[in-house]
Amino acid sequence: MAVMEATVPDWLGTSIMAARGVAKGKIGQTHELTEERQGKYHYTIGPYSDPVMTVKPGDRIRVWTQDCFEGRIRSESDKPSEVLEMPYINPQCGPIEIEGAEKGDAVAVHIESMVPRGENPRGTCCLIQEFGGLTGTTYTATLNDPLPEVVRKINLDEHSVYWSDRVTLPYKPHVGTLSCSPEIDSINTLTPDQHGGNMDMPDICPGHITYLPAKVPGARLFLGDCHACQGEGEVCGVAVEHATITTIRVDLVKGWNITWPRLETEDMIMTIGSARPLEDAMRIAYRELVFWMVKEYGFEKWDAYMLLSQCGRAKLGNFVDPKYTIGAAILKSLIGR
Amino acid sequence: MAVMEATVPDWLGTSIMAARGVAKGKIGQTHELTEERQGKYHYTIGPYSDPVMTVKPGDRIRVWTQDCFEGRIRSESDKPSEVLEMPYINPQCGPIEIEGAEKGDAVAVHIESMVPRGENPRGTCCLIQEFGGLTGTTYTATLNDPLPEVVRKINLDEHSVYWSDRVTLPYKPHVGTLSCSPEIDSINTLTPDQHGGNMDMPDICPGHITYLPAKVPGARLFLGDCHACQGEGEVCGVAVEHATITTIRVDLVKGWNITWPRLETEDMIMTIGSARPLEDAMRIAYRELVFWMVKEYGFEKWDAYMLLSQCGRAKLGNFVDPKYTIGAAILKSLIGR
Amino acid sequence: MAVMEATVPDWLGTSIMAARGVAKGKIGQTHELTEERQGKYHYTIGPYSDPVMTVKPGDRIRVWTQDCFEGRIRSESDKPSEVLEMPYINPQCGPIEIEGAEKGDAVAVHIESMVPRGENPRGTCCLIQEFGGLTGTTYTATLNDPLPEVVRKINLDEHSVYWSDRVTLPYKPHVGTLSCSPEIDSINTLTPDQHGGNMDMPDICPGHITYLPAKVPGARLFLGDCHACQGEGEVCGVAVEHATITTIRVDLVKGWNITWPRLETEDMIMTIGSARPLEDAMRIAYRELVFWMVKEYGFEKWDAYMLLSQCGRAKLGNFVDPKYTIGAAILKSLIGR
Amino acid sequence: MAVMEATVPDWLGTSIMAARGVAKGKIGQTHELTEERQGKYHYTIGPYSDPVMTVKPGDRIRVWTQDCFEGRIRSESDKPSEVLEMPYINPQCGPIEIEGAEKGDAVAVHIESMVPRGENPRGTCCLIQEFGGLTGTTYTATLNDPLPEVVRKINLDEHSVYWSDRVTLPYKPHVGTLSCSPEIDSINTLTPDQHGGNMDMPDICPGHITYLPAKVPGARLFLGDCHACQGEGEVCGVAVEHATITTIRVDLVKGWNITWPRLETEDMIMTIGSARPLEDAMRIAYRELVFWMVKEYGFEKWDAYMLLSQCGRAKLGNFVDPKYTIGAAILKSLIGR
């Protein structure tokens, strides 16, 4: 628990969240969103469910997340096709209402910490039929036989993911699915889009701040799908999935009418696009970054476009159906922040 | 109105709807879904709204549809960006509950007739900024200046669409958006997917039968977005949009657990896929057709696949964001029906 | 052989070829491009090979084509992976030099007739591993096991393709691969692009005229890959492949600097685009058609774009790697021809 | 020049090139490929041109490259559309024959150093009409007006790229276009594919080794298109283009029959895929990496696939028409090297 009582890292004081958020960097009350408080989980992200709690800008919430299979894959002999039932997958905690949020605002989510919970083997990875980057899928429909349903149960702790006798990976957790509600639609928890959703972006991790567009009163924040580690492009469609206690601090940037999710770290700013084909995710992300540089950092449009060709950074996130996710970033040092 | 009282065309008696539907080809009661009965329209297709009526399999409904702009584009000097407000676009009538429908059934919708309503110029076409097939869009994000907002108001009647001094087109109406509700999601009225939605498929027209998967009790049928004519691939994103009285007859095929929409005419059977990129829509449609030929018409899988390479027919529907639609078809004469 | 001695169909006299071609509709000398004359075939389309003959505009050539497997698949027990050797596939006849052709001209190819040659079973269809529309491929790289290597040998004559006990299809032949040479590149015979190539467009058939951009002196026409029939979208990647005598008449439209192939029939004009993803093939084809309508038929640009949304016709051609092909067409009656 | 005479970095001794190359890590003769020696440049990469020199495995070549515009963009008032002439763009040095190379071998290219040459402003960036990631293009054909033709001339030296008053970037050069000849095709210098080509991959830089499949006797190495710096995804289609002296050492791995280019650094191994849509480039790269891990590093196939989902790294290269490039990588420390 030491992590959460740590002093706020220095850079946060200069973040957009601190500078423009309603809470002005002050930390409010801490709320516990336990399994009991949550009750049933959500498999669609929209405006039609009852909020589990209402918090104020600056408040901190400790969220007991489930893994994306809701713990149903218990052993390596379980078959995903038998224990999972579509579309009841990727359970989300929330929705959390943020006081004062309205359409046209942005919600800031600073992930303070993530710690695994539950007994080992806490981690799960598997191959799900017709799902993943290197297989025919529901959309990239082929007549090939599906891949086998391989399941891996993996020990992990706050330091390492013990993948195999041969390979140990560092524990570098992130939140796979983070969203505010769309205005009138309700989107399944597998799809990323303007509302956030299943972005599977490794940069949505402890220490970083994600900004999401608010579309409804209270914004209605959903969160789940935590990964113990993940590559660039979640190529088989499944990371090392695990249950966590994820501690976030939320704030509200009034009148910051962003179209797509944005992200901020100590070193860079990022815009996140989700679409198919993958080049459209890339186009969205880079175009949003051009727009941002022009509007808030004083760049001329064509200068920003050409400059990003020289120093832009692209991060691959979700690489499974139904939409892919890419983040485009630039160093703060290059934009005068 | 003569059209609607016409005797049922002969081929319908041999249709899947007649052979396997609960109503066994019998025509039930006629319902009127007027503007008054409808009240407010729907801009998202899901399970969260109240049904406007409940009908029995075999019943006929006369639906007073609005055009996809809800009549807000009144003259050629109106600007779409000023009179339209996203996401409140493409208003849908319904939802109509069908008695006895359950998850795992298919809903059959036979369009008996479509007649234009309202005063001329009844038809509207326009260019909407960042929307359409030959322009950068929200997803295919570019830095180019948008196309101009051109509006066309068009006279039309039951025979012709008077496009310009130079060009008159035949009135060949179809229903652009036809859906049953998803199970837990609610999908905006611009997106086609497994539930149907904004397929913009010219074959969903008078005389043809569309089959949609039921996912919730009562199936919840939505309908709107009627076109006076449309090319193969709605390339600028807008057809000749108009308000209609569209008369449909619905039925229920119990236990016909289809994944994607299907369509039947006197001559052919069709499967309909919607996805991006466009090749995935094509893959879905042709794979579903292979599966159908194997399961219900006695073809060996590889024979069906190779045969479709020789005689399959592909129809382009929706060709605007967020998803594209393709239908794949085979003549009934080639499958022994 | 009666077909070839038939009088020229009436509409040809009003074609672009007749009106603007150097030969002014006159039929010149007939050349025989037999197997002996051809010698070895070409598997790449470019400017680096020696011409097999030089013809004048208006001349007719009877081309003895091989099937796309060069006859190597002799029985249903042959395995494509054993008898075929990449990249030596899809053998092309030619190059035929056309006197007077220069960069910036268009070559017109009127297919007068196609007749099958060789002994039955003359037709071949098969599944090639990692090739086709409904399978993982070299480019859409998956880890699924490949499809089986099924081979079909098919009897066919000038009337019918005897697909199976159950299915007989009409003999509706077309030329799968038709090209002029690129300027400096040499493109494999599986890829369609601006030069023509492996378009697999069923409309490139007897009675129709294809126009190809000339890029080098003499234009260097290549031809092969004849199909006895084919669906819309060659979905398994292989049609009913067969050897033919294909009789073409060529002409030259000086200074008609087209970017992509075009096609003309009695009823319509078509532009042909090839690209991936499939929507880009569609965009190319429809944009070229807009440009054509504006430049040569007096349409205003936005009127053409919106009109095509109402009456454009889209034809699917090649639907296998490495590029897909779509034709976009409009009726001549609608453009005042 | 000090850079080039430096001792060979330690890790090279453990590289695949050293371990399996014909030269066994020994450095041979140094050749000068000056402008005079080169004579005319090549705009298409194939087997049809005369080699400029023949070298032995282990030999070093100092290549005087031109920038991708062949120096034609001299000032910020030059218009690319006026001074450039397609397809005579992206001039390549070579082809260099490597003694003993045959189809089925791999050519190793270790870039030892890159230094800028010519007078400042040596660097050029620009917007080319219908070319780049955030604009309609020749393939993603739109009706929008093109972007303006902005040109930037940029001072640069071996330390920095002086982009603007506001922004200075580090000089981190790489080779944009590196290829061996295809077997029978000749591919324009803008397209990346299995032969290498215009990959625009920032990791093809000093210190790293690229492996390319040999397809013809002598392999025929081409090189050009050097960038002073570049982002991940060359988003506007143009990097800071500049003329260089690029010093490479080449070797030959006999019988290493790779399908796509590969890359090795001190820390990682990478596979490189090029295709459209972008997800196919990603699929190719990750599949090749799975195959490599299975064949040469003792991984079980599904273990490799799932492991890469946890720790794979993806790098964006070329992001302009006609094909996009992605590299997929894994740390050597994770595969026991």
PDB file of N, CA, C and O in Angstrom, chain B residues 134 152 163 166 229-232 235-236 238-240 278-279 282 286 297 299 303 305 309-310 312 314 316 319 335, chain C residues 134 152 163 166 229-232 235-236 238-240 278-279 282 286 297 299 303 305 309-310 312 314 316 319 335:
ATOM      1  N   LEU B 134     -15.567   9.607 -51.141  1.00  0.00           N
ATOM      2  CA  LEU B 134     -14.455  10.244 -51.855  1.00  0.00           C
ATOM      3  C   LEU B 134     -13.983  11.502 -51.146  1.00  0.00           C
ATOM      4  O   LEU B 134     -13.689  12.521 -51.773  1.00  0.00           O
ATOM      5  N   ARG B 152     -28.950  19.414 -52.595  1.00  0.00           N
ATOM      6  CA  ARG B 152     -29.871  19.280 -53.728  1.00  0.00           C
ATOM      7  C   ARG B 152     -31.251  18.902 -53.222  1.00  0.00           C
ATOM      8  O   ARG B 152     -31.396  17.944 -52.462  1.00  0.00           O
ATOM      9  N   TRP B 163     -33.784  14.267 -61.241  1.00  0.00           N
ATOM     10  CA  TRP B 163     -32.493  14.689 -60.686  1.00  0.00           C
ATOM     11  C   TRP B 163     -32.054  16.070 -61.169  1.00  0.00           C
ATOM     12  O   TRP B 163     -31.638  16.911 -60.386  1.00  0.00           O
ATOM     13  N   ARG B 166     -31.085  17.449 -66.996  1.00  0.00           N
ATOM     14  CA  ARG B 166     -30.445  16.501 -67.895  1.00  0.00           C
ATOM     15  C   ARG B 166     -30.746  15.050 -67.553  1.00  0.00           C
ATOM     16  O   ARG B 166     -30.766  14.194 -68.431  1.00  0.00           O
ATOM     17  N   CYS B 229     -33.776   6.219 -54.668  1.00  0.00           N
ATOM     18  CA  CYS B 229     -32.916   5.466 -55.581  1.00  0.00           C
ATOM     19  C   CYS B 229     -31.519   5.495 -54.988  1.00  0.00           C
ATOM     20  O   CYS B 229     -31.241   6.291 -54.092  1.00  0.00           O
ATOM     21  N   GLN B 230     -30.665   4.633 -55.452  1.00  0.00           N
ATOM     22  CA  GLN B 230     -29.283   4.629 -54.946  1.00  0.00           C
ATOM     23  C   GLN B 230     -28.412   3.789 -55.856  1.00  0.00           C
ATOM     24  O   GLN B 230     -28.856   2.751 -56.370  1.00  0.00           O
ATOM     25  N   GLY B 231     -27.190   4.213 -56.019  1.00  0.00           N
ATOM     26  CA  GLY B 231     -26.232   3.446 -56.798  1.00  0.00           C
ATOM     27  C   GLY B 231     -25.687   2.272 -56.007  1.00  0.00           C
ATOM     28  O   GLY B 231     -26.061   2.046 -54.859  1.00  0.00           O
ATOM     29  N   GLU B 232     -24.822   1.511 -56.649  1.00  0.00           N
ATOM     30  CA  GLU B 232     -24.123   0.409 -55.983  1.00  0.00           C
ATOM     31  C   GLU B 232     -22.915   0.999 -55.269  1.00  0.00           C
ATOM     32  O   GLU B 232     -21.921   1.383 -55.912  1.00  0.00           O
ATOM     33  N   VAL B 235     -21.918   6.325 -52.846  1.00  0.00           N
ATOM     34  CA  VAL B 235     -20.546   6.834 -52.848  1.00  0.00           C
ATOM     35  C   VAL B 235     -20.373   8.173 -52.162  1.00  0.00           C
ATOM     36  O   VAL B 235     -19.370   8.408 -51.499  1.00  0.00           O
ATOM     37  N   CYS B 236     -21.335   9.090 -52.277  1.00  0.00           N
ATOM     38  CA  CYS B 236     -21.166  10.377 -51.579  1.00  0.00           C
ATOM     39  C   CYS B 236     -21.732  10.303 -50.174  1.00  0.00           C
ATOM     40  O   CYS B 236     -21.673  11.281 -49.430  1.00  0.00           O
ATOM     41  N   VAL B 238     -24.844   9.891 -49.316  1.00  0.00           N
ATOM     42  CA  VAL B 238     -26.249  10.312 -49.237  1.00  0.00           C
ATOM     43  C   VAL B 238     -26.958   9.897 -50.525  1.00  0.00           C
ATOM     44  O   VAL B 238     -26.466  10.174 -51.616  1.00  0.00           O
ATOM     45  N   ALA B 239     -28.092   9.218 -50.378  1.00  0.00           N
ATOM     46  CA  ALA B 239     -28.902   8.853 -51.532  1.00  0.00           C
ATOM     47  C   ALA B 239     -29.932   9.957 -51.776  1.00  0.00           C
ATOM     48  O   ALA B 239     -29.772  11.071 -51.279  1.00  0.00           O
ATOM     49  N   VAL B 240     -30.957   9.680 -52.575  1.00  0.00           N
ATOM     50  CA  VAL B 240     -32.080  10.612 -52.634  1.00  0.00           C
ATOM     51  C   VAL B 240     -32.991  10.255 -51.460  1.00  0.00           C
ATOM     52  O   VAL B 240     -33.784   9.320 -51.518  1.00  0.00           O
ATOM     53  N   LEU B 278     -13.171  -2.742 -46.466  1.00  0.00           N
ATOM     54  CA  LEU B 278     -14.233  -3.277 -47.311  1.00  0.00           C
ATOM     55  C   LEU B 278     -14.042  -4.755 -47.620  1.00  0.00           C
ATOM     56  O   LEU B 278     -15.017  -5.503 -47.743  1.00  0.00           O
ATOM     57  N   GLU B 279     -12.793  -5.221 -47.709  1.00  0.00           N
ATOM     58  CA  GLU B 279     -12.599  -6.637 -48.014  1.00  0.00           C
ATOM     59  C   GLU B 279     -13.152  -7.513 -46.892  1.00  0.00           C
ATOM     60  O   GLU B 279     -13.562  -8.652 -47.149  1.00  0.00           O
ATOM     61  N   MET B 282     -16.732  -8.082 -47.546  1.00  0.00           N
ATOM     62  CA  MET B 282     -16.806  -9.076 -48.618  1.00  0.00           C
ATOM     63  C   MET B 282     -16.540 -10.476 -48.064  1.00  0.00           C
ATOM     64  O   MET B 282     -17.258 -11.432 -48.396  1.00  0.00           O
ATOM     65  N   TYR B 286     -19.356 -13.530 -48.171  1.00  0.00           N
ATOM     66  CA  TYR B 286     -19.125 -14.772 -48.927  1.00  0.00           C
ATOM     67  C   TYR B 286     -18.969 -15.971 -47.991  1.00  0.00           C
ATOM     68  O   TYR B 286     -19.414 -17.069 -48.300  1.00  0.00           O
ATOM     69  N   TYR B 297     -28.244 -26.403 -48.176  1.00  0.00           N
ATOM     70  CA  TYR B 297     -28.458 -26.776 -49.576  1.00  0.00           C
ATOM     71  C   TYR B 297     -27.560 -27.910 -50.048  1.00  0.00           C
ATOM     72  O   TYR B 297     -27.432 -28.143 -51.261  1.00  0.00           O
ATOM     73  N   PHE B 299     -24.299 -28.559 -50.137  1.00  0.00           N
ATOM     74  CA  PHE B 299     -23.015 -28.425 -50.829  1.00  0.00           C
ATOM     75  C   PHE B 299     -21.868 -28.835 -49.902  1.00  0.00           C
ATOM     76  O   PHE B 299     -21.915 -28.609 -48.694  1.00  0.00           O
ATOM     77  N   ASP B 303     -16.452 -27.175 -52.491  1.00  0.00           N
ATOM     78  CA  ASP B 303     -17.226 -27.041 -53.725  1.00  0.00           C
ATOM     79  C   ASP B 303     -17.986 -25.716 -53.722  1.00  0.00           C
ATOM     80  O   ASP B 303     -18.007 -24.996 -54.729  1.00  0.00           O
ATOM     81  N   TYR B 305     -17.270 -22.998 -52.062  1.00  0.00           N
ATOM     82  CA  TYR B 305     -16.299 -21.891 -52.141  1.00  0.00           C
ATOM     83  C   TYR B 305     -15.831 -21.703 -53.590  1.00  0.00           C
ATOM     84  O   TYR B 305     -15.823 -20.588 -54.127  1.00  0.00           O
ATOM     85  N   SER B 309     -16.825 -18.667 -56.680  1.00  0.00           N
ATOM     86  CA  SER B 309     -15.821 -17.949 -57.476  1.00  0.00           C
ATOM     87  C   SER B 309     -16.226 -17.879 -58.942  1.00  0.00           C
ATOM     88  O   SER B 309     -15.732 -17.035 -59.693  1.00  0.00           O
ATOM     89  N   GLN B 310     -17.125 -18.756 -59.340  1.00  0.00           N
ATOM     90  CA  GLN B 310     -17.547 -18.804 -60.750  1.00  0.00           C
ATOM     91  C   GLN B 310     -18.869 -18.087 -60.993  1.00  0.00           C
ATOM     92  O   GLN B 310     -19.137 -17.652 -62.111  1.00  0.00           O
ATOM     93  N   GLY B 312     -20.794 -16.315 -58.067  1.00  0.00           N
ATOM     94  CA  GLY B 312     -21.265 -15.448 -56.993  1.00  0.00           C
ATOM     95  C   GLY B 312     -21.541 -14.040 -57.498  1.00  0.00           C
ATOM     96  O   GLY B 312     -20.925 -13.587 -58.461  1.00  0.00           O
ATOM     97  N   ALA B 314     -21.902  -9.996 -56.190  1.00  0.00           N
ATOM     98  CA  ALA B 314     -21.576  -9.122 -55.064  1.00  0.00           C
ATOM     99  C   ALA B 314     -22.258  -7.777 -55.266  1.00  0.00           C
ATOM    100  O   ALA B 314     -22.192  -7.206 -56.346  1.00  0.00           O
ATOM    101  N   LEU B 316     -22.660  -3.909 -53.689  1.00  0.00           N
ATOM    102  CA  LEU B 316     -22.153  -2.903 -52.765  1.00  0.00           C
ATOM    103  C   LEU B 316     -23.290  -2.113 -52.152  1.00  0.00           C
ATOM    104  O   LEU B 316     -24.188  -1.676 -52.866  1.00  0.00           O
ATOM    105  N   PHE B 319     -21.161   2.703 -48.248  1.00  0.00           N
ATOM    106  CA  PHE B 319     -19.738   2.907 -48.522  1.00  0.00           C
ATOM    107  C   PHE B 319     -19.253   4.179 -47.825  1.00  0.00           C
ATOM    108  O   PHE B 319     -18.468   4.945 -48.343  1.00  0.00           O
ATOM    109  N   ILE B 335     -28.790 -23.580 -56.849  1.00  0.00           N
ATOM    110  CA  ILE B 335     -28.721 -24.339 -55.595  1.00  0.00           C
ATOM    111  C   ILE B 335     -29.922 -25.255 -55.441  1.00  0.00           C
ATOM    112  O   ILE B 335     -30.166 -25.793 -54.354  1.00  0.00           O
TER     113      ILE B 335
ATOM    114  N   LEU C 134     -10.950 -16.062 -48.935  1.00  0.00           N
ATOM    115  CA  LEU C 134     -11.443 -16.536 -47.642  1.00  0.00           C
ATOM    116  C   LEU C 134     -10.412 -17.405 -46.940  1.00  0.00           C
ATOM    117  O   LEU C 134     -10.733 -18.440 -46.362  1.00  0.00           O
ATOM    118  N   ARG C 152     -10.022 -29.111 -59.260  1.00  0.00           N
ATOM    119  CA  ARG C 152     -11.167 -29.519 -60.085  1.00  0.00           C
ATOM    120  C   ARG C 152     -10.809 -29.407 -61.561  1.00  0.00           C
ATOM    121  O   ARG C 152     -10.342 -28.356 -62.011  1.00  0.00           O
ATOM    122  N   TRP C 163     -19.834 -27.778 -64.445  1.00  0.00           N
ATOM    123  CA  TRP C 163     -19.154 -27.679 -63.151  1.00  0.00           C
ATOM    124  C   TRP C 163     -19.234 -28.969 -62.352  1.00  0.00           C
ATOM    125  O   TRP C 163     -18.247 -29.440 -61.798  1.00  0.00           O
ATOM    126  N   ARG C 166     -24.473 -31.470 -60.521  1.00  0.00           N
ATOM    127  CA  ARG C 166     -25.571 -30.644 -60.062  1.00  0.00           C
ATOM    128  C   ARG C 166     -25.644 -29.288 -60.748  1.00  0.00           C
ATOM    129  O   ARG C 166     -26.710 -28.713 -60.909  1.00  0.00           O
ATOM    130  N   CYS C 229     -15.629 -18.641 -67.040  1.00  0.00           N
ATOM    131  CA  CYS C 229     -16.695 -17.937 -66.329  1.00  0.00           C
ATOM    132  C   CYS C 229     -16.075 -17.448 -65.032  1.00  0.00           C
ATOM    133  O   CYS C 229     -15.003 -17.895 -64.640  1.00  0.00           O
ATOM    134  N   GLN C 230     -16.730 -16.525 -64.375  1.00  0.00           N
ATOM    135  CA  GLN C 230     -16.233 -16.025 -63.087  1.00  0.00           C
ATOM    136  C   GLN C 230     -17.314 -15.242 -62.383  1.00  0.00           C
ATOM    137  O   GLN C 230     -18.091 -14.534 -63.018  1.00  0.00           O
ATOM    138  N   GLY C 231     -17.343 -15.349 -61.074  1.00  0.00           N
ATOM    139  CA  GLY C 231     -18.281 -14.570 -60.275  1.00  0.00           C
ATOM    140  C   GLY C 231     -17.827 -13.131 -60.112  1.00  0.00           C
ATOM    141  O   GLY C 231     -16.763 -12.739 -60.614  1.00  0.00           O
ATOM    142  N   GLU C 232     -18.616 -12.361 -59.380  1.00  0.00           N
ATOM    143  CA  GLU C 232     -18.255 -10.982 -59.063  1.00  0.00           C
ATOM    144  C   GLU C 232     -17.386 -11.032 -57.815  1.00  0.00           C
ATOM    145  O   GLU C 232     -17.862 -11.288 -56.702  1.00  0.00           O
ATOM    146  N   VAL C 235     -13.601 -15.104 -55.738  1.00  0.00           N
ATOM    147  CA  VAL C 235     -13.429 -15.213 -54.291  1.00  0.00           C
ATOM    148  C   VAL C 235     -12.411 -16.257 -53.862  1.00  0.00           C
ATOM    149  O   VAL C 235     -11.675 -16.047 -52.901  1.00  0.00           O
ATOM    150  N   CYS C 236     -12.308 -17.389 -54.540  1.00  0.00           N
ATOM    151  CA  CYS C 236     -11.289 -18.370 -54.121  1.00  0.00           C
ATOM    152  C   CYS C 236      -9.953 -18.104 -54.811  1.00  0.00           C
ATOM    153  O   CYS C 236      -8.974 -18.808 -54.581  1.00  0.00           O
ATOM    154  N   VAL C 238      -9.307 -18.339 -58.004  1.00  0.00           N
ATOM    155  CA  VAL C 238      -9.147 -19.080 -59.249  1.00  0.00           C
ATOM    156  C   VAL C 238     -10.517 -19.206 -59.922  1.00  0.00           C
ATOM    157  O   VAL C 238     -11.486 -19.607 -59.282  1.00  0.00           O
ATOM    158  N   ALA C 239     -10.589 -18.845 -61.182  1.00  0.00           N
ATOM    159  CA  ALA C 239     -11.812 -19.005 -61.968  1.00  0.00           C
ATOM    160  C   ALA C 239     -11.773 -20.370 -62.657  1.00  0.00           C
ATOM    161  O   ALA C 239     -11.007 -21.235 -62.262  1.00  0.00           O
ATOM    162  N   VAL C 240     -12.608 -20.575 -63.649  1.00  0.00           N
ATOM    163  CA  VAL C 240     -12.460 -21.764 -64.495  1.00  0.00           C
ATOM    164  C   VAL C 240     -11.438 -21.392 -65.566  1.00  0.00           C
ATOM    165  O   VAL C 240     -11.755 -20.746 -66.568  1.00  0.00           O
ATOM    166  N   LEU C 278      -9.687  -2.752 -50.159  1.00  0.00           N
ATOM    167  CA  LEU C 278     -10.674  -2.751 -51.239  1.00  0.00           C
ATOM    168  C   LEU C 278     -11.356  -1.393 -51.407  1.00  0.00           C
ATOM    169  O   LEU C 278     -11.690  -0.993 -52.521  1.00  0.00           O
ATOM    170  N   GLU C 279     -11.550  -0.660 -50.310  1.00  0.00           N
ATOM    171  CA  GLU C 279     -12.209   0.641 -50.455  1.00  0.00           C
ATOM    172  C   GLU C 279     -11.372   1.588 -51.306  1.00  0.00           C
ATOM    173  O   GLU C 279     -11.919   2.469 -51.969  1.00  0.00           O
ATOM    174  N   MET C 282     -12.225   1.006 -54.837  1.00  0.00           N
ATOM    175  CA  MET C 282     -13.524   1.647 -55.072  1.00  0.00           C
ATOM    176  C   MET C 282     -13.356   3.154 -55.218  1.00  0.00           C
ATOM    177  O   MET C 282     -13.943   3.770 -56.112  1.00  0.00           O
ATOM    178  N   TYR C 286     -14.330   5.214 -58.659  1.00  0.00           N
ATOM    179  CA  TYR C 286     -15.377   6.241 -58.684  1.00  0.00           C
ATOM    180  C   TYR C 286     -14.794   7.640 -58.924  1.00  0.00           C
ATOM    181  O   TYR C 286     -15.398   8.462 -59.598  1.00  0.00           O
ATOM    182  N   TYR C 297     -17.918  14.831 -70.480  1.00  0.00           N
ATOM    183  CA  TYR C 297     -19.372  14.774 -70.651  1.00  0.00           C
ATOM    184  C   TYR C 297     -20.103  15.953 -70.024  1.00  0.00           C
ATOM    185  O   TYR C 297     -21.319  15.913 -69.852  1.00  0.00           O
ATOM    186  N   PHE C 299     -20.283  17.392 -67.032  1.00  0.00           N
ATOM    187  CA  PHE C 299     -20.893  17.447 -65.700  1.00  0.00           C
ATOM    188  C   PHE C 299     -20.087  18.365 -64.779  1.00  0.00           C
ATOM    189  O   PHE C 299     -18.860  18.445 -64.884  1.00  0.00           O
ATOM    190  N   ASP C 303     -22.048  17.600 -58.911  1.00  0.00           N
ATOM    191  CA  ASP C 303     -23.228  16.960 -59.511  1.00  0.00           C
ATOM    192  C   ASP C 303     -22.880  15.529 -59.917  1.00  0.00           C
ATOM    193  O   ASP C 303     -23.649  14.593 -59.654  1.00  0.00           O
ATOM    194  N   TYR C 305     -20.534  13.589 -58.692  1.00  0.00           N
ATOM    195  CA  TYR C 305     -20.300  12.808 -57.472  1.00  0.00           C
ATOM    196  C   TYR C 305     -21.635  12.396 -56.847  1.00  0.00           C
ATOM    197  O   TYR C 305     -21.848  11.214 -56.516  1.00  0.00           O
ATOM    198  N   SER C 309     -23.842   8.545 -56.759  1.00  0.00           N
ATOM    199  CA  SER C 309     -24.393   7.937 -55.540  1.00  0.00           C
ATOM    200  C   SER C 309     -25.793   7.393 -55.785  1.00  0.00           C
ATOM    201  O   SER C 309     -26.279   6.550 -55.047  1.00  0.00           O
ATOM    202  N   GLN C 310     -26.427   7.888 -56.833  1.00  0.00           N
ATOM    203  CA  GLN C 310     -27.796   7.456 -57.123  1.00  0.00           C
ATOM    204  C   GLN C 310     -27.869   6.373 -58.195  1.00  0.00           C
ATOM    205  O   GLN C 310     -28.845   5.622 -58.259  1.00  0.00           O
ATOM    206  N   GLY C 312     -24.628   4.931 -59.857  1.00  0.00           N
ATOM    207  CA  GLY C 312     -23.362   4.281 -60.190  1.00  0.00           C
ATOM    208  C   GLY C 312     -23.487   2.774 -60.065  1.00  0.00           C
ATOM    209  O   GLY C 312     -24.290   2.258 -59.287  1.00  0.00           O
ATOM    210  N   ALA C 314     -21.157  -0.743 -59.506  1.00  0.00           N
ATOM    211  CA  ALA C 314     -19.831  -1.192 -59.081  1.00  0.00           C
ATOM    212  C   ALA C 314     -19.693  -2.673 -59.378  1.00  0.00           C
ATOM    213  O   ALA C 314     -20.583  -3.462 -59.084  1.00  0.00           O
ATOM    214  N   LEU C 316     -17.152  -6.015 -58.946  1.00  0.00           N
ATOM    215  CA  LEU C 316     -15.985  -6.573 -58.290  1.00  0.00           C
ATOM    216  C   LEU C 316     -15.213  -7.443 -59.256  1.00  0.00           C
ATOM    217  O   LEU C 316     -15.810  -8.284 -59.943  1.00  0.00           O
ATOM    218  N   PHE C 319     -10.119 -10.374 -56.332  1.00  0.00           N
ATOM    219  CA  PHE C 319     -10.305 -10.261 -54.893  1.00  0.00           C
ATOM    220  C   PHE C 319      -9.286 -11.146 -54.170  1.00  0.00           C
ATOM    221  O   PHE C 319      -9.569 -11.780 -53.185  1.00  0.00           O
ATOM    222  N   ILE C 335     -25.542   9.900 -69.507  1.00  0.00           N
ATOM    223  CA  ILE C 335     -24.536  10.942 -69.735  1.00  0.00           C
ATOM    224  C   ILE C 335     -24.655  11.510 -71.145  1.00  0.00           C
ATOM    225  O   ILE C 335     -23.769  12.213 -71.625  1.00  0.00           O
TER     226      ILE C 335
END
